[in-house]
């Protein structure tokens, strides 16, 4: 009993570490990108190409780690890596197009819809079921974040298609991270180091054209400054931690839990925007954030409750054999070959 508790403690600490790394790096990268891309900052409006830079540095870190023996490289079929990278890149491009074609309000609603979409996809693909408490807590989080982020809601046909594509591909990508890790018994960082080079190459090739369609400018026309270069390097460094922690969190928990965590980041970004960038903070924003945080606390409790229920149904250790197991052993003895018995005696 004491041994099990001691094993659980380091696991809980590493779980909290994964969450903390993801929240800190994600909020940090949003703040860095805001400074880099805003007109009041460095005006670098090439989001898709910037994501290519992020994955290029992540791929480089993965290669160094494999070369120095810090991480092991396990086999994953190339077609699985290509398929996953395609879905991930579609997700990035569709998100950027959705933000360009839709109002900020509808963009936020599409992001909020990812939680129920992920839940439905996990149910369809993996037959995963959720308790009433988990469903209720997720609804509280969605409503809370919706109150503090959704303002004007305008939608058009092209924007709606892009938003649907973004939601579906992002949900599928996040579920696939966990599925591939379990299927090939591969660690989060090992999987990331295999997919990052493919994503980096494809985004650096096609990213500038996507950005040209979005902004009407090629990256070659941008005048680099030392400040912009430092900001890009900071964004890339934070992206490495953000990518690693994303794979860690989904591998340890689930795509649904990762989506709930994502809304915690939204609350942090709104708060930091008010503290650092002097953004407006209304009573509606505060009320929505409080409701979202309450929902996240309830979600944590509901997930823990669900784990306890499963533990009671399927206890960790069995102290007695079932009738079927005894029957199988008897049948095995009756049909055992005499030669096998003799060989066993000789060995003894």
mmCIF file of C-alpha atoms in Angstrom:
data_model
loop_
_atom_site.group_PDB
_atom_site.id
_atom_site.type_symbol
_atom_site.label_atom_id
_atom_site.label_comp_id
_atom_site.label_asym_id
_atom_site.label_seq_id
_atom_site.Cartn_x
_atom_site.Cartn_y
_atom_site.Cartn_z
ATOM 1 C CA UNK A 1 0.000 0.000 0.000
ATOM 2 C CA UNK A 2 2.802 2.400 0.968
ATOM 3 C CA UNK A 3 4.694 1.442 -2.193
ATOM 4 C CA UNK A 4 1.670 2.281 -4.374
ATOM 5 C CA UNK A 5 1.285 5.648 -2.643
ATOM 6 C CA UNK A 6 5.003 6.415 -3.135
ATOM 7 C CA UNK A 7 4.704 5.577 -6.856
ATOM 8 C CA UNK A 8 1.674 7.825 -7.171
ATOM 9 C CA UNK A 9 3.420 10.874 -5.637
ATOM 10 C CA UNK A 10 6.161 11.280 -8.291
ATOM 11 C CA UNK A 11 3.527 10.652 -10.982
ATOM 12 C CA UNK A 12 1.328 13.437 -9.569
ATOM 13 C CA UNK A 13 4.324 15.793 -9.408
ATOM 14 C CA UNK A 14 5.275 15.064 -13.047
ATOM 15 C CA UNK A 15 1.613 15.533 -14.097
ATOM 16 C CA UNK A 16 1.538 18.975 -12.470
ATOM 17 C CA UNK A 17 4.904 19.746 -14.104
ATOM 18 C CA UNK A 18 3.523 18.876 -17.556
ATOM 19 C CA UNK A 19 0.451 21.084 -17.002
ATOM 20 C CA UNK A 20 2.572 23.952 -15.627
ATOM 21 C CA UNK A 21 5.028 23.762 -18.546
ATOM 22 C CA UNK A 22 2.193 23.872 -21.069
ATOM 23 C CA UNK A 23 0.351 26.787 -19.446
ATOM 24 C CA UNK A 24 3.544 28.838 -18.884
ATOM 25 C CA UNK A 25 5.015 28.255 -22.364
ATOM 26 C CA UNK A 26 1.657 28.754 -24.143
ATOM 27 C CA UNK A 27 0.887 32.024 -22.350
ATOM 28 C CA UNK A 28 4.499 33.139 -22.903
ATOM 29 C CA UNK A 29 4.385 32.403 -26.637
ATOM 30 C CA UNK A 30 1.074 34.258 -27.024
ATOM 31 C CA UNK A 31 2.566 37.326 -25.325
ATOM 32 C CA UNK A 32 5.759 37.105 -27.443
ATOM 33 C CA UNK A 33 3.760 36.687 -30.665
ATOM 34 C CA UNK A 34 1.506 39.597 -29.738
ATOM 35 C CA UNK A 35 4.583 41.826 -29.477
ATOM 36 C CA UNK A 36 6.064 40.346 -32.671
ATOM 37 C CA UNK A 37 2.940 40.469 -34.861
ATOM 38 C CA UNK A 38 0.980 43.509 -33.670
ATOM 39 C CA UNK A 39 1.206 46.799 -35.556
ATOM 40 C CA UNK A 40 2.357 48.487 -32.346
ATOM 41 C CA UNK A 41 5.157 45.893 -32.067
ATOM 42 C CA UNK A 42 7.308 44.562 -34.921
ATOM 43 C CA UNK A 43 4.469 44.009 -37.448
ATOM 44 C CA UNK A 44 5.614 40.487 -38.423
ATOM 45 C CA UNK A 45 2.347 39.185 -39.928
ATOM 46 C CA UNK A 46 3.529 35.789 -41.226
ATOM 47 C CA UNK A 47 1.926 33.380 -38.731
ATOM 48 C CA UNK A 48 2.140 30.168 -40.790
ATOM 49 C CA UNK A 49 5.822 30.685 -41.668
ATOM 50 C CA UNK A 50 6.528 31.511 -38.021
ATOM 51 C CA UNK A 51 4.987 28.139 -37.081
ATOM 52 C CA UNK A 52 7.415 26.566 -39.574
ATOM 53 C CA UNK A 53 10.296 28.224 -37.673
ATOM 54 C CA UNK A 54 8.847 26.811 -34.430
ATOM 55 C CA UNK A 55 8.832 23.242 -35.746
ATOM 56 C CA UNK A 56 12.284 23.670 -37.325
ATOM 57 C CA UNK A 57 13.818 24.464 -33.921
ATOM 58 C CA UNK A 58 11.789 21.663 -32.300
ATOM 59 C CA UNK A 59 13.092 19.230 -34.965
ATOM 60 C CA UNK A 60 16.674 20.413 -34.341
ATOM 61 C CA UNK A 61 16.301 19.833 -30.581
ATOM 62 C CA UNK A 62 14.905 16.346 -31.323
ATOM 63 C CA UNK A 63 17.822 15.483 -33.642
ATOM 64 C CA UNK A 64 20.407 16.639 -31.061
ATOM 65 C CA UNK A 65 18.621 14.636 -28.356
ATOM 66 C CA UNK A 66 18.621 11.457 -30.497
ATOM 67 C CA UNK A 67 22.248 11.953 -31.564
ATOM 68 C CA UNK A 68 23.463 12.368 -27.976
ATOM 69 C CA UNK A 69 21.435 9.369 -26.745
ATOM 70 C CA UNK A 70 19.210 11.439 -24.447
ATOM 71 C CA UNK A 71 16.137 9.980 -26.158
ATOM 72 C CA UNK A 72 15.528 6.685 -27.954
ATOM 73 C CA UNK A 73 14.143 6.491 -31.477
ATOM 74 C CA UNK A 74 11.357 3.935 -31.994
ATOM 75 C CA UNK A 75 9.897 2.885 -35.331
ATOM 76 C CA UNK A 76 6.652 4.488 -36.498
ATOM 77 C CA UNK A 77 5.513 3.823 -40.109
ATOM 78 C CA UNK A 78 6.246 6.774 -42.428
ATOM 79 C CA UNK A 79 2.672 6.866 -43.740
ATOM 80 C CA UNK A 80 1.363 7.390 -40.176
ATOM 81 C CA UNK A 81 3.788 10.294 -39.652
ATOM 82 C CA UNK A 82 2.868 11.863 -43.022
ATOM 83 C CA UNK A 83 -0.856 11.486 -42.335
ATOM 84 C CA UNK A 84 -0.517 13.012 -38.867
ATOM 85 C CA UNK A 85 1.618 15.913 -40.174
ATOM 86 C CA UNK A 86 -0.918 16.601 -42.936
ATOM 87 C CA UNK A 87 -3.786 16.784 -40.422
ATOM 88 C CA UNK A 88 -1.702 19.021 -38.099
ATOM 89 C CA UNK A 89 -0.767 21.409 -40.935
ATOM 90 C CA UNK A 90 -4.361 21.601 -42.161
ATOM 91 C CA UNK A 91 -5.309 22.501 -38.592
ATOM 92 C CA UNK A 92 -2.764 25.371 -38.491
ATOM 93 C CA UNK A 93 -3.739 26.771 -41.911
ATOM 94 C CA UNK A 94 -7.501 26.422 -41.282
ATOM 95 C CA UNK A 95 -7.187 28.206 -37.922
ATOM 96 C CA UNK A 96 -5.417 31.141 -39.598
ATOM 97 C CA UNK A 97 -8.004 31.300 -42.409
ATOM 98 C CA UNK A 98 -10.855 31.068 -39.891
ATOM 99 C CA UNK A 99 -9.447 34.017 -37.927
ATOM 100 C CA UNK A 100 -9.089 36.043 -41.143
ATOM 101 C CA UNK A 101 -12.540 35.287 -42.622
ATOM 102 C CA UNK A 102 -14.672 35.291 -39.444
ATOM 103 C CA UNK A 103 -15.305 37.799 -36.685
ATOM 104 C CA UNK A 104 -13.306 37.299 -33.457
ATOM 105 C CA UNK A 105 -16.549 36.283 -31.708
ATOM 106 C CA UNK A 106 -17.300 33.432 -34.132
ATOM 107 C CA UNK A 107 -13.630 32.368 -34.062
ATOM 108 C CA UNK A 108 -13.866 32.019 -30.266
ATOM 109 C CA UNK A 109 -17.132 30.046 -30.559
ATOM 110 C CA UNK A 110 -15.447 27.638 -33.012
ATOM 111 C CA UNK A 111 -12.581 27.129 -30.531
ATOM 112 C CA UNK A 112 -15.084 26.484 -27.723
ATOM 113 C CA UNK A 113 -16.846 23.873 -29.856
ATOM 114 C CA UNK A 114 -13.670 21.751 -29.871
ATOM 115 C CA UNK A 115 -14.414 20.249 -26.431
ATOM 116 C CA UNK A 116 -17.755 18.651 -27.430
ATOM 117 C CA UNK A 117 -16.282 17.663 -30.829
ATOM 118 C CA UNK A 118 -13.303 15.941 -29.129
ATOM 119 C CA UNK A 119 -15.697 14.163 -26.720
ATOM 120 C CA UNK A 120 -17.837 12.879 -29.623
ATOM 121 C CA UNK A 121 -14.775 11.806 -31.657
ATOM 122 C CA UNK A 122 -13.259 9.938 -28.684
ATOM 123 C CA UNK A 123 -16.620 8.197 -28.202
ATOM 124 C CA UNK A 124 -16.789 7.230 -31.918
ATOM 125 C CA UNK A 125 -13.109 6.267 -32.362
ATOM 126 C CA UNK A 126 -12.285 4.794 -28.944
ATOM 127 C CA UNK A 127 -15.720 4.067 -27.383
ATOM 128 C CA UNK A 128 -14.882 6.424 -24.530
ATOM 129 C CA UNK A 129 -17.723 7.390 -22.181
ATOM 130 C CA UNK A 130 -17.931 10.368 -19.827
ATOM 131 C CA UNK A 131 -19.735 10.662 -16.506
ATOM 132 C CA UNK A 132 -22.500 13.216 -15.918
ATOM 133 C CA UNK A 133 -20.187 15.184 -13.629
ATOM 134 C CA UNK A 134 -17.528 15.515 -16.354
ATOM 135 C CA UNK A 135 -20.114 16.575 -18.957
ATOM 136 C CA UNK A 136 -21.603 19.169 -16.587
ATOM 137 C CA UNK A 137 -18.174 20.616 -15.660
ATOM 138 C CA UNK A 138 -17.188 20.890 -19.349
ATOM 139 C CA UNK A 139 -20.394 22.849 -20.031
ATOM 140 C CA UNK A 140 -19.586 25.236 -17.141
ATOM 141 C CA UNK A 141 -16.078 25.853 -18.584
ATOM 142 C CA UNK A 142 -17.455 26.449 -22.113
ATOM 143 C CA UNK A 143 -20.133 28.873 -20.885
ATOM 144 C CA UNK A 144 -17.636 30.731 -18.668
ATOM 145 C CA UNK A 145 -15.036 31.189 -21.420
ATOM 146 C CA UNK A 146 -17.813 32.085 -23.861
ATOM 147 C CA UNK A 147 -19.033 34.891 -21.580
ATOM 148 C CA UNK A 148 -15.568 36.460 -21.251
ATOM 149 C CA UNK A 149 -14.375 36.071 -24.872
ATOM 150 C CA UNK A 150 -17.317 36.097 -27.305
ATOM 151 C CA UNK A 151 -18.399 39.571 -28.431
ATOM 152 C CA UNK A 152 -19.523 40.271 -32.008
ATOM 153 C CA UNK A 153 -20.570 37.160 -33.934
ATOM 154 C CA UNK A 154 -20.543 37.425 -37.732
ATOM 155 C CA UNK A 155 -20.235 34.444 -40.055
ATOM 156 C CA UNK A 156 -20.063 33.806 -43.810
ATOM 157 C CA UNK A 157 -20.016 30.629 -45.911
ATOM 158 C CA UNK A 158 -16.227 30.523 -46.537
ATOM 159 C CA UNK A 159 -15.457 31.381 -42.910
ATOM 160 C CA UNK A 160 -17.869 28.703 -41.656
ATOM 161 C CA UNK A 161 -16.228 26.007 -43.842
ATOM 162 C CA UNK A 162 -12.744 27.054 -42.630
ATOM 163 C CA UNK A 163 -13.914 27.036 -38.989
ATOM 164 C CA UNK A 164 -15.438 23.540 -39.346
ATOM 165 C CA UNK A 165 -12.239 22.274 -41.019
ATOM 166 C CA UNK A 166 -10.127 23.828 -38.237
ATOM 167 C CA UNK A 167 -12.237 22.311 -35.444
ATOM 168 C CA UNK A 168 -12.345 18.829 -37.008
ATOM 169 C CA UNK A 169 -8.626 18.688 -37.948
ATOM 170 C CA UNK A 170 -7.430 20.104 -34.603
ATOM 171 C CA UNK A 171 -9.601 17.658 -32.648
ATOM 172 C CA UNK A 172 -8.409 14.727 -34.788
ATOM 173 C CA UNK A 173 -4.751 15.800 -34.429
ATOM 174 C CA UNK A 174 -4.970 15.989 -30.629
ATOM 175 C CA UNK A 175 -6.691 12.597 -30.355
ATOM 176 C CA UNK A 176 -4.089 11.097 -32.740
ATOM 177 C CA UNK A 177 -1.204 12.205 -30.487
ATOM 178 C CA UNK A 178 -2.488 9.977 -27.672
ATOM 179 C CA UNK A 179 -3.433 7.138 -30.052
ATOM 180 C CA UNK A 180 -0.004 6.979 -31.728
ATOM 181 C CA UNK A 181 1.802 7.025 -28.370
ATOM 182 C CA UNK A 182 -0.248 4.057 -27.138
ATOM 183 C CA UNK A 183 -0.193 2.170 -30.454
ATOM 184 C CA UNK A 184 3.601 2.218 -30.851
ATOM 185 C CA UNK A 185 4.543 2.495 -27.149
ATOM 186 C CA UNK A 186 6.462 5.670 -27.964
ATOM 187 C CA UNK A 187 7.190 8.600 -25.655
ATOM 188 C CA UNK A 188 5.807 12.088 -26.232
ATOM 189 C CA UNK A 189 9.174 13.648 -27.103
ATOM 190 C CA UNK A 190 10.149 10.739 -29.410
ATOM 191 C CA UNK A 191 6.886 11.132 -31.365
ATOM 192 C CA UNK A 192 7.338 14.910 -31.576
ATOM 193 C CA UNK A 193 10.939 14.529 -32.835
ATOM 194 C CA UNK A 194 9.619 12.327 -35.688
ATOM 195 C CA UNK A 195 6.721 14.588 -36.756
ATOM 196 C CA UNK A 196 8.427 17.980 -36.267
ATOM 197 C CA UNK A 197 10.861 17.719 -39.269
ATOM 198 C CA UNK A 198 7.993 16.815 -41.646
ATOM 199 C CA UNK A 199 5.863 19.696 -40.380
ATOM 200 C CA UNK A 200 8.800 22.123 -40.470
ATOM 201 C CA UNK A 201 9.701 21.336 -44.101
ATOM 202 C CA UNK A 202 6.107 21.472 -45.352
ATOM 203 C CA UNK A 203 5.260 24.687 -43.451
ATOM 204 C CA UNK A 204 8.443 26.468 -44.561
ATOM 205 C CA UNK A 205 7.684 25.536 -48.197
ATOM 206 C CA UNK A 206 3.953 26.297 -48.287
ATOM 207 C CA UNK A 207 3.714 28.725 -45.330
ATOM 208 C CA UNK A 208 4.880 31.841 -47.202
ATOM 209 C CA UNK A 209 2.160 31.301 -49.848
ATOM 210 C CA UNK A 210 -0.530 30.847 -47.178
ATOM 211 C CA UNK A 211 0.697 34.022 -45.449
ATOM 212 C CA UNK A 212 0.666 35.900 -48.771
ATOM 213 C CA UNK A 213 -2.983 34.921 -49.248
ATOM 214 C CA UNK A 214 -3.770 36.044 -45.686
ATOM 215 C CA UNK A 215 -1.787 39.307 -45.564
ATOM 216 C CA UNK A 216 -1.055 40.184 -49.193
ATOM 217 C CA UNK A 217 2.697 40.264 -48.468
ATOM 218 C CA UNK A 218 5.600 37.866 -48.956
ATOM 219 C CA UNK A 219 8.001 37.343 -46.068
ATOM 220 C CA UNK A 220 10.874 38.452 -48.340
ATOM 221 C CA UNK A 221 9.463 42.011 -48.294
ATOM 222 C CA UNK A 222 9.697 42.240 -44.487
ATOM 223 C CA UNK A 223 12.599 44.304 -43.127
ATOM 224 C CA UNK A 224 14.167 42.377 -40.279
ATOM 225 C CA UNK A 225 15.467 44.227 -37.217
ATOM 226 C CA UNK A 226 17.525 42.925 -34.294
ATOM 227 C CA UNK A 227 14.473 43.335 -32.059
ATOM 228 C CA UNK A 228 12.286 41.271 -34.426
ATOM 229 C CA UNK A 229 14.952 38.533 -34.697
ATOM 230 C CA UNK A 230 15.247 38.301 -30.893
ATOM 231 C CA UNK A 231 11.447 38.134 -30.594
ATOM 232 C CA UNK A 232 11.290 35.348 -33.238
ATOM 233 C CA UNK A 233 14.016 33.391 -31.405
ATOM 234 C CA UNK A 234 12.135 33.807 -28.091
ATOM 235 C CA UNK A 235 8.902 32.654 -29.768
ATOM 236 C CA UNK A 236 10.694 29.602 -31.234
ATOM 237 C CA UNK A 237 12.285 28.690 -27.877
ATOM 238 C CA UNK A 238 8.933 28.895 -26.105
ATOM 239 C CA UNK A 239 7.345 26.860 -28.935
ATOM 240 C CA UNK A 240 9.743 23.956 -28.233
ATOM 241 C CA UNK A 241 8.502 23.765 -24.615
ATOM 242 C CA UNK A 242 4.901 24.313 -25.767
ATOM 243 C CA UNK A 243 5.085 21.461 -28.328
ATOM 244 C CA UNK A 244 6.792 19.051 -25.910
ATOM 245 C CA UNK A 245 4.316 19.798 -23.109
ATOM 246 C CA UNK A 246 1.330 19.410 -25.485
ATOM 247 C CA UNK A 247 2.417 15.883 -26.399
ATOM 248 C CA UNK A 248 3.205 15.165 -22.720
ATOM 249 C CA UNK A 249 -0.222 16.320 -21.506
ATOM 250 C CA UNK A 250 -2.232 14.471 -24.165
ATOM 251 C CA UNK A 251 -0.106 11.331 -23.663
ATOM 252 C CA UNK A 252 -0.665 11.418 -19.894
ATOM 253 C CA UNK A 253 -4.305 12.499 -19.852
ATOM 254 C CA UNK A 254 -6.668 12.934 -22.816
ATOM 255 C CA UNK A 255 -7.490 15.333 -25.653
ATOM 256 C CA UNK A 256 -10.569 16.494 -23.693
ATOM 257 C CA UNK A 257 -8.491 17.373 -20.617
ATOM 258 C CA UNK A 258 -6.044 19.212 -22.881
ATOM 259 C CA UNK A 259 -8.910 21.292 -24.313
ATOM 260 C CA UNK A 260 -10.088 22.190 -20.803
ATOM 261 C CA UNK A 261 -6.502 23.213 -19.975
ATOM 262 C CA UNK A 262 -6.511 25.348 -23.139
ATOM 263 C CA UNK A 263 -9.296 27.469 -21.691
ATOM 264 C CA UNK A 264 -7.259 27.974 -18.524
ATOM 265 C CA UNK A 265 -4.641 29.518 -20.811
ATOM 266 C CA UNK A 266 -7.328 31.816 -22.267
ATOM 267 C CA UNK A 267 -8.115 33.090 -18.760
ATOM 268 C CA UNK A 268 -4.374 33.651 -18.091
ATOM 269 C CA UNK A 269 -3.928 35.527 -21.392
ATOM 270 C CA UNK A 270 -6.899 37.816 -20.668
ATOM 271 C CA UNK A 271 -5.554 38.551 -17.179
ATOM 272 C CA UNK A 272 -2.004 39.245 -18.416
ATOM 273 C CA UNK A 273 -3.366 41.373 -21.278
ATOM 274 C CA UNK A 274 -5.125 43.520 -18.673
ATOM 275 C CA UNK A 275 -2.009 43.711 -16.434
ATOM 276 C CA UNK A 276 0.695 44.182 -19.107
ATOM 277 C CA UNK A 277 -0.978 45.609 -22.226
ATOM 278 C CA UNK A 278 -3.655 47.644 -20.415
ATOM 279 C CA UNK A 279 -6.512 45.764 -22.150
ATOM 280 C CA UNK A 280 -10.069 46.557 -21.085
ATOM 281 C CA UNK A 281 -11.458 44.363 -18.282
ATOM 282 C CA UNK A 282 -15.222 44.537 -17.768
ATOM 283 C CA UNK A 283 -17.490 42.908 -15.178
ATOM 284 C CA UNK A 284 -18.624 40.498 -17.948
ATOM 285 C CA UNK A 285 -14.985 39.383 -18.489
ATOM 286 C CA UNK A 286 -14.374 38.887 -14.763
ATOM 287 C CA UNK A 287 -17.652 36.971 -14.249
ATOM 288 C CA UNK A 288 -16.877 34.708 -17.224
ATOM 289 C CA UNK A 289 -13.330 33.999 -15.995
ATOM 290 C CA UNK A 290 -14.528 33.154 -12.472
ATOM 291 C CA UNK A 291 -17.161 30.782 -13.899
ATOM 292 C CA UNK A 292 -14.537 29.167 -16.169
ATOM 293 C CA UNK A 293 -12.134 28.611 -13.242
ATOM 294 C CA UNK A 294 -14.974 27.130 -11.143
ATOM 295 C CA UNK A 295 -15.777 24.796 -14.059
ATOM 296 C CA UNK A 296 -12.127 23.703 -14.266
ATOM 297 C CA UNK A 297 -12.048 22.930 -10.536
ATOM 298 C CA UNK A 298 -15.259 20.890 -10.893
ATOM 299 C CA UNK A 299 -13.767 19.130 -13.952
ATOM 300 C CA UNK A 300 -10.651 18.113 -11.958
ATOM 301 C CA UNK A 301 -12.876 16.738 -9.179
ATOM 302 C CA UNK A 302 -15.134 14.927 -11.686
ATOM 303 C CA UNK A 303 -12.166 13.274 -13.465
ATOM 304 C CA UNK A 304 -10.741 12.134 -10.102
ATOM 305 C CA UNK A 305 -14.166 10.775 -9.088
ATOM 306 C CA UNK A 306 -14.381 8.871 -12.394
ATOM 307 C CA UNK A 307 -10.928 7.327 -11.751
ATOM 308 C CA UNK A 308 -12.004 6.201 -8.252
ATOM 309 C CA UNK A 309 -15.131 4.555 -9.666
ATOM 310 C CA UNK A 310 -13.073 2.675 -12.276
ATOM 311 C CA UNK A 311 -10.597 1.574 -9.583
ATOM 312 C CA UNK A 312 -13.447 0.088 -7.533
ATOM 313 C CA UNK A 313 -14.816 -1.752 -10.571
ATOM 314 C CA UNK A 314 -11.385 -3.084 -11.678
ATOM 315 C CA UNK A 315 -9.115 -3.443 -8.614
ATOM 316 C CA UNK A 316 -5.336 -3.413 -9.220
ATOM 317 C CA UNK A 317 -4.573 -6.813 -7.672
ATOM 318 C CA UNK A 318 -6.388 -10.141 -7.777
ATOM 319 C CA UNK A 319 -6.019 -12.393 -4.733
ATOM 320 C CA UNK A 320 -8.027 -15.370 -6.058
ATOM 321 C CA UNK A 321 -8.555 -17.078 -9.408
ATOM 322 C CA UNK A 322 -11.892 -17.149 -11.168
ATOM 323 C CA UNK A 323 -13.668 -20.407 -12.064
ATOM 324 C CA UNK A 324 -12.778 -19.911 -15.756
ATOM 325 C CA UNK A 325 -9.085 -19.526 -14.925
ATOM 326 C CA UNK A 326 -9.109 -22.744 -12.814
ATOM 327 C CA UNK A 327 -10.915 -24.578 -15.655
ATOM 328 C CA UNK A 328 -8.284 -23.433 -18.201
ATOM 329 C CA UNK A 329 -5.437 -24.643 -15.942
ATOM 330 C CA UNK A 330 -7.113 -28.066 -15.512
ATOM 331 C CA UNK A 331 -7.648 -28.419 -19.266
ATOM 332 C CA UNK A 332 -3.995 -27.484 -19.865
ATOM 333 C CA UNK A 333 -2.774 -30.189 -17.472
ATOM 334 C CA UNK A 334 -5.058 -32.859 -18.986
ATOM 335 C CA UNK A 335 -3.878 -32.127 -22.544
ATOM 336 C CA UNK A 336 -0.196 -31.723 -21.663
ATOM 337 C CA UNK A 337 2.122 -33.845 -23.794
ATOM 338 C CA UNK A 338 3.932 -36.657 -21.938
ATOM 339 C CA UNK A 339 7.227 -35.666 -23.639
ATOM 340 C CA UNK A 340 6.899 -32.136 -22.239
ATOM 341 C CA UNK A 341 6.492 -33.615 -18.752
ATOM 342 C CA UNK A 342 9.601 -35.816 -19.217
ATOM 343 C CA UNK A 343 11.632 -32.871 -20.492
ATOM 344 C CA UNK A 344 10.527 -30.898 -17.475
ATOM 345 C CA UNK A 345 11.637 -33.693 -15.129
ATOM 346 C CA UNK A 346 15.017 -33.946 -16.897
ATOM 347 C CA UNK A 347 15.558 -30.189 -16.502
ATOM 348 C CA UNK A 348 14.731 -30.472 -12.812
#
